[in-house]
Coordinates of C-alpha atoms in Angstrom, one line a residue:
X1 CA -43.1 -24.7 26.4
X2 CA -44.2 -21.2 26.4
X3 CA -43.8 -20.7 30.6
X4 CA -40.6 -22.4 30.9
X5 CA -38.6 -21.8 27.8
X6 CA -35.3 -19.9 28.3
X7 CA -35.6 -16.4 27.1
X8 CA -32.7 -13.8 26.8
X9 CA -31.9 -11.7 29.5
X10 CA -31.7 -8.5 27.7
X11 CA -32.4 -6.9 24.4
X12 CA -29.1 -5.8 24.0
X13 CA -28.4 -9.5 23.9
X14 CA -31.0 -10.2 21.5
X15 CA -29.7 -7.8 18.9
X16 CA -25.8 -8.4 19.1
X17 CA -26.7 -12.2 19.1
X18 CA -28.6 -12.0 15.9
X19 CA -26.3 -8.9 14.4
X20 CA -23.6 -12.1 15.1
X21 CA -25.4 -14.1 13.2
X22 CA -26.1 -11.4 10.1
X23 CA -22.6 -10.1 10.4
X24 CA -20.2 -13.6 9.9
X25 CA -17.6 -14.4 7.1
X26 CA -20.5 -12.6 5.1
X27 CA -19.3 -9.4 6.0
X28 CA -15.5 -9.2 6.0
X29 CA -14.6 -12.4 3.4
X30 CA -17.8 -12.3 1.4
X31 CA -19.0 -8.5 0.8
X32 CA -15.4 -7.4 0.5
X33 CA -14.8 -9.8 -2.9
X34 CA -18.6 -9.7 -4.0
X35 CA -17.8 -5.6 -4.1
X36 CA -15.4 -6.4 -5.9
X37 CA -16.6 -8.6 -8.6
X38 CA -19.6 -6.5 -9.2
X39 CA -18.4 -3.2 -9.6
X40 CA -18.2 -1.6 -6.2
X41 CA -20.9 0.8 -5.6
X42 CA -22.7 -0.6 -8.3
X43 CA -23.8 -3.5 -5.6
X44 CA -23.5 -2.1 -2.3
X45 CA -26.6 0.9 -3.2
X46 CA -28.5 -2.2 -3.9
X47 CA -27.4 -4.2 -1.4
X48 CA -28.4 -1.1 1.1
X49 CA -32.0 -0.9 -0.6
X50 CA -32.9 -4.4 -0.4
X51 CA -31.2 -4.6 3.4
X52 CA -33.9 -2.0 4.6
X53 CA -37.1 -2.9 2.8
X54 CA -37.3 -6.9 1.7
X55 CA -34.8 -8.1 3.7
X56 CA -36.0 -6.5 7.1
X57 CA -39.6 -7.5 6.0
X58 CA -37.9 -10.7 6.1
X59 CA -36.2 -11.0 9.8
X60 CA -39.1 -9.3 11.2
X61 CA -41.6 -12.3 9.8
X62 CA -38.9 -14.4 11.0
X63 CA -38.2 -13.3 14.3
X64 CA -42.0 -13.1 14.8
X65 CA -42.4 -17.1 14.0
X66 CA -40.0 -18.1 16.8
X67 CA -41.3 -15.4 19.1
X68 CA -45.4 -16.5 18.7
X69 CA -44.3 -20.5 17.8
X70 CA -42.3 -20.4 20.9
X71 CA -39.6 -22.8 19.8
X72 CA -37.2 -24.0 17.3
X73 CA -38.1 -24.1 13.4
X74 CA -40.1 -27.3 13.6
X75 CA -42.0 -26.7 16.7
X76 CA -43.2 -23.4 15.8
X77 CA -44.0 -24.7 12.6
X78 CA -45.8 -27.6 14.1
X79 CA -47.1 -24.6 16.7
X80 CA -48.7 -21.8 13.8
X81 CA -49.4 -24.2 10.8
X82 CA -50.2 -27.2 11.8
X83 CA -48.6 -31.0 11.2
X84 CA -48.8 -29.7 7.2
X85 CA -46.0 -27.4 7.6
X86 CA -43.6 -29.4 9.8
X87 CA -41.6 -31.0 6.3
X88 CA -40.7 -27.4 5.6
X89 CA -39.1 -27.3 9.2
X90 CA -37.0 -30.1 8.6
X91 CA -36.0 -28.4 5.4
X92 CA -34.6 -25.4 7.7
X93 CA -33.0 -27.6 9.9
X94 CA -31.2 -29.7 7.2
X95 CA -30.2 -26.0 5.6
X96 CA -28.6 -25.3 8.5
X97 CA -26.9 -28.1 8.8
X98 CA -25.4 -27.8 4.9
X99 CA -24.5 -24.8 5.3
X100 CA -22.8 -25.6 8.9
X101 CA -20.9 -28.3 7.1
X102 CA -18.9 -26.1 4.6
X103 CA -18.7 -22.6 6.3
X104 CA -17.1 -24.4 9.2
X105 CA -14.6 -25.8 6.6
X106 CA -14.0 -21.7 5.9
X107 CA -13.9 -21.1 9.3
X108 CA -11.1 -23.9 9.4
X109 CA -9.1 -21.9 7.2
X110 CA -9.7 -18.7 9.2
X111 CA -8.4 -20.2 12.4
X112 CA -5.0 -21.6 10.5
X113 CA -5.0 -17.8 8.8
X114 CA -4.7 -16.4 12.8
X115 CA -2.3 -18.7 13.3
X116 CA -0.2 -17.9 10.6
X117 CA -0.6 -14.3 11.5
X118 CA 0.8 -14.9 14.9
X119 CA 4.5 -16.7 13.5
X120 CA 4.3 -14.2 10.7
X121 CA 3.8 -17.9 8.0
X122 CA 2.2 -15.7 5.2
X123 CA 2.9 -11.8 5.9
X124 CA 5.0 -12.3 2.4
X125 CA 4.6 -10.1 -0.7
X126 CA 4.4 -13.1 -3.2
X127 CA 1.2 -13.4 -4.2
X128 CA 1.8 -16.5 -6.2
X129 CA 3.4 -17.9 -3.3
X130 CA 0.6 -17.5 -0.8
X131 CA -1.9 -19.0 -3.5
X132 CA 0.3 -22.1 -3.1
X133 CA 0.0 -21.8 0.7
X134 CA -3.9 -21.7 0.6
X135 CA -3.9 -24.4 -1.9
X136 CA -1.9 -26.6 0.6
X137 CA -4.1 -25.6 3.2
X138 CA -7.3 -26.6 1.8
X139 CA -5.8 -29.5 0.5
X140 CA -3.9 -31.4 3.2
X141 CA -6.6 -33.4 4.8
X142 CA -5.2 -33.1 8.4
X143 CA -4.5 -29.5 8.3
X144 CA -8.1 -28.6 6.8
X145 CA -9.9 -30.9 9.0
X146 CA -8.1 -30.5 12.2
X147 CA -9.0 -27.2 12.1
X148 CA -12.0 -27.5 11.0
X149 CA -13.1 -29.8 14.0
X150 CA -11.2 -27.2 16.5
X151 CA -13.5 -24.5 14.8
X152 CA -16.7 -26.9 15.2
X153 CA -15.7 -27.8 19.0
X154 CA -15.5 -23.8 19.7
X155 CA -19.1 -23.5 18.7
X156 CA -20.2 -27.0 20.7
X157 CA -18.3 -25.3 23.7
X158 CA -20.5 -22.4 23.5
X159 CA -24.0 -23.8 22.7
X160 CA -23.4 -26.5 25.8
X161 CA -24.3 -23.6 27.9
X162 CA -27.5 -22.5 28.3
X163 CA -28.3 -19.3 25.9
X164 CA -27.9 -16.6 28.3
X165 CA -24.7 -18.2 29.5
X166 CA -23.5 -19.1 26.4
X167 CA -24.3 -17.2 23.2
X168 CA -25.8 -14.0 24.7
X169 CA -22.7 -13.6 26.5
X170 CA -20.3 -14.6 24.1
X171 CA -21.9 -12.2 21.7
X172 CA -21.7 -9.4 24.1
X173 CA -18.1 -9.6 24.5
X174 CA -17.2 -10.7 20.5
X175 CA -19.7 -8.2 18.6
X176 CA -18.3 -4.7 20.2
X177 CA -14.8 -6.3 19.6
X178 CA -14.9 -7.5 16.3
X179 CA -16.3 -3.2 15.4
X180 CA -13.2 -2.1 17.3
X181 CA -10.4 -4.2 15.6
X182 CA -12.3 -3.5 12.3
X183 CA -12.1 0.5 13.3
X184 CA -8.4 -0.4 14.4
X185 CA -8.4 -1.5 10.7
X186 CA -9.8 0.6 8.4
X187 CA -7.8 3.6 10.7
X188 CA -4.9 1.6 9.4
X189 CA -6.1 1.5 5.8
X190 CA -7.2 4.7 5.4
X191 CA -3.8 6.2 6.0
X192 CA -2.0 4.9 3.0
X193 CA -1.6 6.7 -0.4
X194 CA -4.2 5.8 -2.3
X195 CA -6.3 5.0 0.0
X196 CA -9.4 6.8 -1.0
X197 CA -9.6 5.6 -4.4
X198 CA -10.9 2.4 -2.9
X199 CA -13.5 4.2 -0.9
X200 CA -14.7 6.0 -4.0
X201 CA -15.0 2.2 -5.4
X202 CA -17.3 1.5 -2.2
X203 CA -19.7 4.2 -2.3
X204 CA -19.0 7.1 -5.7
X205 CA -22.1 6.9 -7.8
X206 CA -21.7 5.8 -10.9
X207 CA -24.9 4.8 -12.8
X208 CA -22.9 3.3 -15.7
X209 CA -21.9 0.9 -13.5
X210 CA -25.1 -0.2 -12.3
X211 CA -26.1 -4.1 -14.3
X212 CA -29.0 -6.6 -13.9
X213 CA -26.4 -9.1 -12.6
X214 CA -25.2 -6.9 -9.9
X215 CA -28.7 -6.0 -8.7
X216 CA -29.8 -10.3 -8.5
X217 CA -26.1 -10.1 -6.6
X218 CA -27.3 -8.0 -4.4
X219 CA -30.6 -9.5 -3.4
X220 CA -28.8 -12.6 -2.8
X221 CA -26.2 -11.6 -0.4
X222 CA -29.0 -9.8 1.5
X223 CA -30.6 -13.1 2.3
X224 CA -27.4 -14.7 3.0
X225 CA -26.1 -11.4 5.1
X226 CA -29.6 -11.5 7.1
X227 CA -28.8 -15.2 8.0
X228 CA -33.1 -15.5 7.0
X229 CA -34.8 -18.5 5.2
X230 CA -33.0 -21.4 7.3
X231 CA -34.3 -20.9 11.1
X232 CA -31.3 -19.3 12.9
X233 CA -33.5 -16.0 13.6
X234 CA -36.7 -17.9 13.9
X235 CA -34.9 -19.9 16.8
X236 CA -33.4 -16.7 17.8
X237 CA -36.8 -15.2 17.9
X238 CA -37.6 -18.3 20.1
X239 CA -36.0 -16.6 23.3
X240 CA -37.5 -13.3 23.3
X241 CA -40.0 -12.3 25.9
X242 CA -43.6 -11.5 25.2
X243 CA -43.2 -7.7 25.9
X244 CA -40.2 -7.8 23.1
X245 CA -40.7 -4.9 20.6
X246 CA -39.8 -7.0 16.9
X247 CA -39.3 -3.6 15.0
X248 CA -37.1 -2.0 16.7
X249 CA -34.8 -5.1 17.3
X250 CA -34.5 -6.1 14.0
X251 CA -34.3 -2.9 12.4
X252 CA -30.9 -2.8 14.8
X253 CA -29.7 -6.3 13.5
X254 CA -30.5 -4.9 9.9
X255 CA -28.6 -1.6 10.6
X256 CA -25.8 -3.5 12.3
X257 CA -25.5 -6.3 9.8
X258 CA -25.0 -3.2 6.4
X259 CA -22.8 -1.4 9.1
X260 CA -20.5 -4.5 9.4
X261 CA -20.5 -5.4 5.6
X262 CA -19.4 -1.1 4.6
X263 CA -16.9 -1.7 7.4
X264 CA -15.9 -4.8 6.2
X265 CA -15.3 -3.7 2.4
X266 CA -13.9 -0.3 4.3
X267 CA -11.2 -2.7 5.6
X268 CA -10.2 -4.2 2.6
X269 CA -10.4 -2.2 -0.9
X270 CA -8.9 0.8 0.1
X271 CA -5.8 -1.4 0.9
X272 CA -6.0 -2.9 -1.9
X273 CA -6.3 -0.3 -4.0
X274 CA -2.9 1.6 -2.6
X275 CA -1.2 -1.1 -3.2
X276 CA -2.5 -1.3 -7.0
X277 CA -4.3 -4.9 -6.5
X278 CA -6.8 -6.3 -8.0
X279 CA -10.4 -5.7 -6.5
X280 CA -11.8 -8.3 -8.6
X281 CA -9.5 -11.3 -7.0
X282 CA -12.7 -13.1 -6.1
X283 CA -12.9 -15.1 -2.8
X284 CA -8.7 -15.4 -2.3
X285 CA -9.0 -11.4 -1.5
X286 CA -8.8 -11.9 2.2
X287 CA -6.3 -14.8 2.2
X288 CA -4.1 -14.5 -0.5
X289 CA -4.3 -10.2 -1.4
X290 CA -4.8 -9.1 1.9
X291 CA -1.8 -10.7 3.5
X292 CA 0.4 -9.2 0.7
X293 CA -0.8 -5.9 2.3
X294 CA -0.1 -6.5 5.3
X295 CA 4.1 -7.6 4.4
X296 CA 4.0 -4.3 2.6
X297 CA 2.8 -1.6 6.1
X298 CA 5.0 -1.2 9.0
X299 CA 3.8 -3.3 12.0
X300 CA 2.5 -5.7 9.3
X301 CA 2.2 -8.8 11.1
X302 CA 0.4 -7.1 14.1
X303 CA -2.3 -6.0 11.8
X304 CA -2.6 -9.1 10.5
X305 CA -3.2 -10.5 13.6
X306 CA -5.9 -8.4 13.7
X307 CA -7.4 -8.9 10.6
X308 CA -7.8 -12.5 11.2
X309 CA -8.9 -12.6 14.5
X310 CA -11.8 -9.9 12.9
X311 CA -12.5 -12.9 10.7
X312 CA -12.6 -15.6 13.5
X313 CA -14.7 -13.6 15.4
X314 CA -16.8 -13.3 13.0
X315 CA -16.7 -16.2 11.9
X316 CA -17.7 -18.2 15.4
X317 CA -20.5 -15.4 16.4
X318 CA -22.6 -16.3 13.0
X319 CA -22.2 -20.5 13.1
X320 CA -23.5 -20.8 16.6
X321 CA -26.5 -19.1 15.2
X322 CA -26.5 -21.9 12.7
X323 CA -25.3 -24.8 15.0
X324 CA -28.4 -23.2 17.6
X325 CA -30.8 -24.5 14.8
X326 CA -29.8 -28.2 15.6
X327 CA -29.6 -27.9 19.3
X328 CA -32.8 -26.4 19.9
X329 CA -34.9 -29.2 16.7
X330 CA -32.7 -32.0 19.3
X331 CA -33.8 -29.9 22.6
X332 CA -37.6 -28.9 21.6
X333 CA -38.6 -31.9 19.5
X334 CA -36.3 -35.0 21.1
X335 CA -36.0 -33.5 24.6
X336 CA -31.9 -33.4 24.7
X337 CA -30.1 -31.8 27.1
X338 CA -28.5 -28.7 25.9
X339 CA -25.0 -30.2 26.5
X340 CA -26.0 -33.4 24.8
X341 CA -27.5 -31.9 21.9
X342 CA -24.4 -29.6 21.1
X343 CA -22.2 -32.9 21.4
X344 CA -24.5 -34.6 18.9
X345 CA -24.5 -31.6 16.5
X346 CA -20.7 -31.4 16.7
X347 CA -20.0 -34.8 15.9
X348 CA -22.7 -35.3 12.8
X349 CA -21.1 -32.0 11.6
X350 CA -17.7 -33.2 12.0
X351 CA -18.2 -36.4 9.9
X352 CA -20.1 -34.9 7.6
X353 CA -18.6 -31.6 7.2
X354 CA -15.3 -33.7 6.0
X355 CA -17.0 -34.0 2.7
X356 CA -17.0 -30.1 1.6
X357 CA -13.3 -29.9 3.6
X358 CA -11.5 -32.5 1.5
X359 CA -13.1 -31.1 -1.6
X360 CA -10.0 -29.4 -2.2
X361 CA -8.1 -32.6 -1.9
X362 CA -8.8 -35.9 -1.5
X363 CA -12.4 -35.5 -2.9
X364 CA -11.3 -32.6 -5.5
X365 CA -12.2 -35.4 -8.0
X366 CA -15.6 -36.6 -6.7
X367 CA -18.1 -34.6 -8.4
X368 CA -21.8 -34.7 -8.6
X369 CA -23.7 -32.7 -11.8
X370 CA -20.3 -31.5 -12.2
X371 CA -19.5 -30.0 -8.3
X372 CA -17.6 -30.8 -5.8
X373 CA -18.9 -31.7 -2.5
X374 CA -18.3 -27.8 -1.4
X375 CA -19.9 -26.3 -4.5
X376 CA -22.8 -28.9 -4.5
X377 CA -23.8 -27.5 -0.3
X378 CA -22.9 -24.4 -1.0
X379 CA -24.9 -24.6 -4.3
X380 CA -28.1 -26.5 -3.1
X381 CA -28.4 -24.1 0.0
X382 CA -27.7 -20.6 -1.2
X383 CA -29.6 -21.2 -4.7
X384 CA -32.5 -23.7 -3.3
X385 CA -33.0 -24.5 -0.1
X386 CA -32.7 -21.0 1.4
X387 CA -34.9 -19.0 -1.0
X388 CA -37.4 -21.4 -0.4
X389 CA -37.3 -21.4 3.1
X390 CA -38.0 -17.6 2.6
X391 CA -40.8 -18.0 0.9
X392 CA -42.2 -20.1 3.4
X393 CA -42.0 -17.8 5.9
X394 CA -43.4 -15.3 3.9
X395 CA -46.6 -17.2 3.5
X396 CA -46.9 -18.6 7.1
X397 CA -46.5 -15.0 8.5
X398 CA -48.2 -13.2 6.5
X399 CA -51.2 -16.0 5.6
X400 CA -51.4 -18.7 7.2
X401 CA -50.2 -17.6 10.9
X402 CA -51.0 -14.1 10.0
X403 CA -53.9 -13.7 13.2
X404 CA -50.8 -15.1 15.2
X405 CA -47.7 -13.0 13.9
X406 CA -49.4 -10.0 13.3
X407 CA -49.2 -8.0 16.9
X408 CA -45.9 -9.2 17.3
X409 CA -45.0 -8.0 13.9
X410 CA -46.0 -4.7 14.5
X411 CA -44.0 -4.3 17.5
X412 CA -47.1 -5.1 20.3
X413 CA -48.8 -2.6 19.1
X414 CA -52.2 -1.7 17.4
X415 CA -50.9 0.3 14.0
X416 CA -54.0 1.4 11.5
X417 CA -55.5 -0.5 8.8
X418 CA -53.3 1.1 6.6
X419 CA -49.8 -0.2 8.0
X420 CA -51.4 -3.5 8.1
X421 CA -52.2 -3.5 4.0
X422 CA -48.7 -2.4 3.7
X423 CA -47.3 -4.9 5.9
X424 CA -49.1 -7.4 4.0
X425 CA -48.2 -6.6 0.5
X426 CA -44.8 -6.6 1.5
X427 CA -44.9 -9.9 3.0
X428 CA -47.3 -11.5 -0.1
X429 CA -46.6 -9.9 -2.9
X430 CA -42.8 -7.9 -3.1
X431 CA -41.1 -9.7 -0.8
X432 CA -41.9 -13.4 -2.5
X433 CA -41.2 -11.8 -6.0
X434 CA -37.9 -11.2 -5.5
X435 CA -37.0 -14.1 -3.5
X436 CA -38.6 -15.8 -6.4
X437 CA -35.9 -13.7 -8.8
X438 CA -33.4 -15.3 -6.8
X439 CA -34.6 -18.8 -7.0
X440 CA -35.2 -18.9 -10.4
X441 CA -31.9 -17.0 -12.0
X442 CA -30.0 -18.8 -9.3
X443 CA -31.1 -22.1 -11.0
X444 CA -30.4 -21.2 -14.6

């Protein structure tokens, strides 16, 4: 496995793969309404903190898994730990595929969203009347699915190809364009009265502002920003090259992923704020405020075009990260062909990705410990399976694996004794207490 396995052919394509896979719907529909909801820069310091120090700690241990395991998340568990840890691989896999099943639903909606954009459908002031125009989106089976499937067949398109071909290359052309139409955008943004007043909500200090609850925010969309705890940057990690230098890539795809997310909330508050919106709208922000902007600018429609392709791209770059997790468990452990593999993964998450898509509709009624279909993947993966998964990695790469991961993990090269004992108490000690923080207040 080690000699033949397909590795990428640059680090630039390393980085702006796995920056895709950080930056997603987490960054432009996520960050902008989490902001929001928890008092602006009273989340993003934190967010910032935790990016750089537990969160890097994080990718770097799980980077360094695929790299040393030399394969997806069950054969490098299989690989470091032994037949013992393979159940927790599985767990990744199935995480992925959760979450796959109801963020492809989102990225339905984003795809119908650019659509809209390009016959001008909901560049309209009325507020109440585009919250009736979602509502009907996420509702009508065959809209919702359709274009959930057409979202899902994008990413099978793309993984079908081997990963040099397909996502390394598709990443280098979508990651420098998505930071150029959100530049486009923010130039845009910035120049209306009133602008600044939704900067000063980003980043003015304000310690009064500073809670418990947006802290445990924060460490939670740092995980989910990161894309760590399910596999995606351990099978990432999978493709490097021996000679690959872990620190300084993923201190990159750290640097990139916080980059997007300010750029992201950059493109959105201080719209909404000269307009006189409200920043706490919650997740309808980017489909229901935002294109109430947009009918209110000159060339409305052309930025909204924009706006939503920004999302798409988004979008697609961080679910082939997810939908890689699948191809490479069917590749690695059942000997698939890529193309094969991507067809399988497509289908399964077609049929059951319906469940979390007509959760708005048809299945709006079918609940389970009181959630919907949507709430209970969402739920189970963001509160459970993913902090768990952390803590796994945690322990197998800084215990278990740690003879294994440890070179790699400081960047092939011999650090002192010192750097190590740091390393380490990150890895066993912080790092697992506050994904622990997460786990447990996520639960109550």
């Amino acid at each position: 496995m080690a000699d033949t396995r397909k590795t990428w052919s640059s680090r630039i394509g390393f980085v702006l793969a796995s920056a895709g896979a950080a930056v997603g719907l987490g960054a432009i529909w996520k960050f902008p309404y989490m902001v929001g909801t928890n008092g602006g820069s009273a989340f993003v310091f934190p967010y910032i903190i935790m990016t750089f120090t537990v969160g890097l700690v994080l990718l770097i241990a799980e980077v360094a898994l695929g790299r040393v395991g030399r394969g997806g998340i069950v054969t490098a568990y299989r690989n470091l730990g032994g037949k013992a840890w393979v159940p927790a691989g599985y767990l990744g896999v199935l995480t992925g595929f959760l979450v796959l099943c109801f963020y492809s639903a989102i990225g339905g909606w984003t795809l119908s969203y650019f659509c809209d954009a390009l016959t001008g459908t909901t560049v309209m002031p009325d507020q109440a009347a585009l919250g009736e125009h979602f509502g009907r989106l996420t509702a009508d089976p065959v809209t919702a699915m359709g274009f959930q499937w057409l979202f899902l067949l994008l990413n099978g398109l793309i993984l079908a190809l081997d990963v040099t071909k397909g996502i390394e290359r598709v990443s280098k052309f979508l990651m420098p364009l998505l930071f150029v139409l959100m530049l486009v955008l923010i130039g845009r943004g910035l120049t209306l009265p009133g602008a600044w007043e939704g900067v000063e909500y980003l980043f003015a200090f304000r310690p009064e502002a500073f809670s418990w609850d947006a802290m445990l925010q924060a460490m939670g969309f740092t995980f989910f920003s990161l894309c760590v705890g399910c596999g995606c940057m351990l099978t990432y990690g999978s493709y490097l090259d021996e000679n690959s230098n872990l620190l300084t890539g993923c201190s990159w795809i750290a640097f990139l992923g916080v980059l997007a997310s300010l750029l992201g909330g950059l493109m959105i508050m201080p719209a909404v704020f000269a307009f006189g919106l409200d920043p706490t709208a919650g997740p309808g922000l980017t489909f229901i405020t935002m294109p109430a902007v947009f009918s209110q600018i000159p060339f409305g429609q052309f930025f909204a075009i924009l706006f939503y392709l920004c999302i798409v791209v988004a979008a697609i770059t961080s679910s082939v990260s997810m939908m890689e997790i699948m191809v490479a468990f069917l590749v690695d452990e059942h000997r698939f062909t890529r193309p094969a593999a991507a067809v399988l993964s497509t289908v399964l998450l077609a049929v059951v990705g319906a469940l979390p898509a007509l959760s708005f509709g048809e299945l709006a009624d079918v609940k389970f410990f009181g959630k919907t279909f949507f709430d209970l993947f969402d739920f189970f993966t963001s509160n459970i399976s993913l902090p768990v998964g952390g803590l796994v990695i945690l322990f197998l790469a800084g215990w278990y694996a740690w003879p294994k991961t440890r070179f790699a993990m400081a960047g092939n090269r011999e650090r002192s004794a010192a750097w190590f004992a740091t390393l380490r108490f990150l890895l066993l000690v912080l790092s697992p207490l506050l994904v622990l923080t997460v786990l447990v207040t996520g639960l109550l």
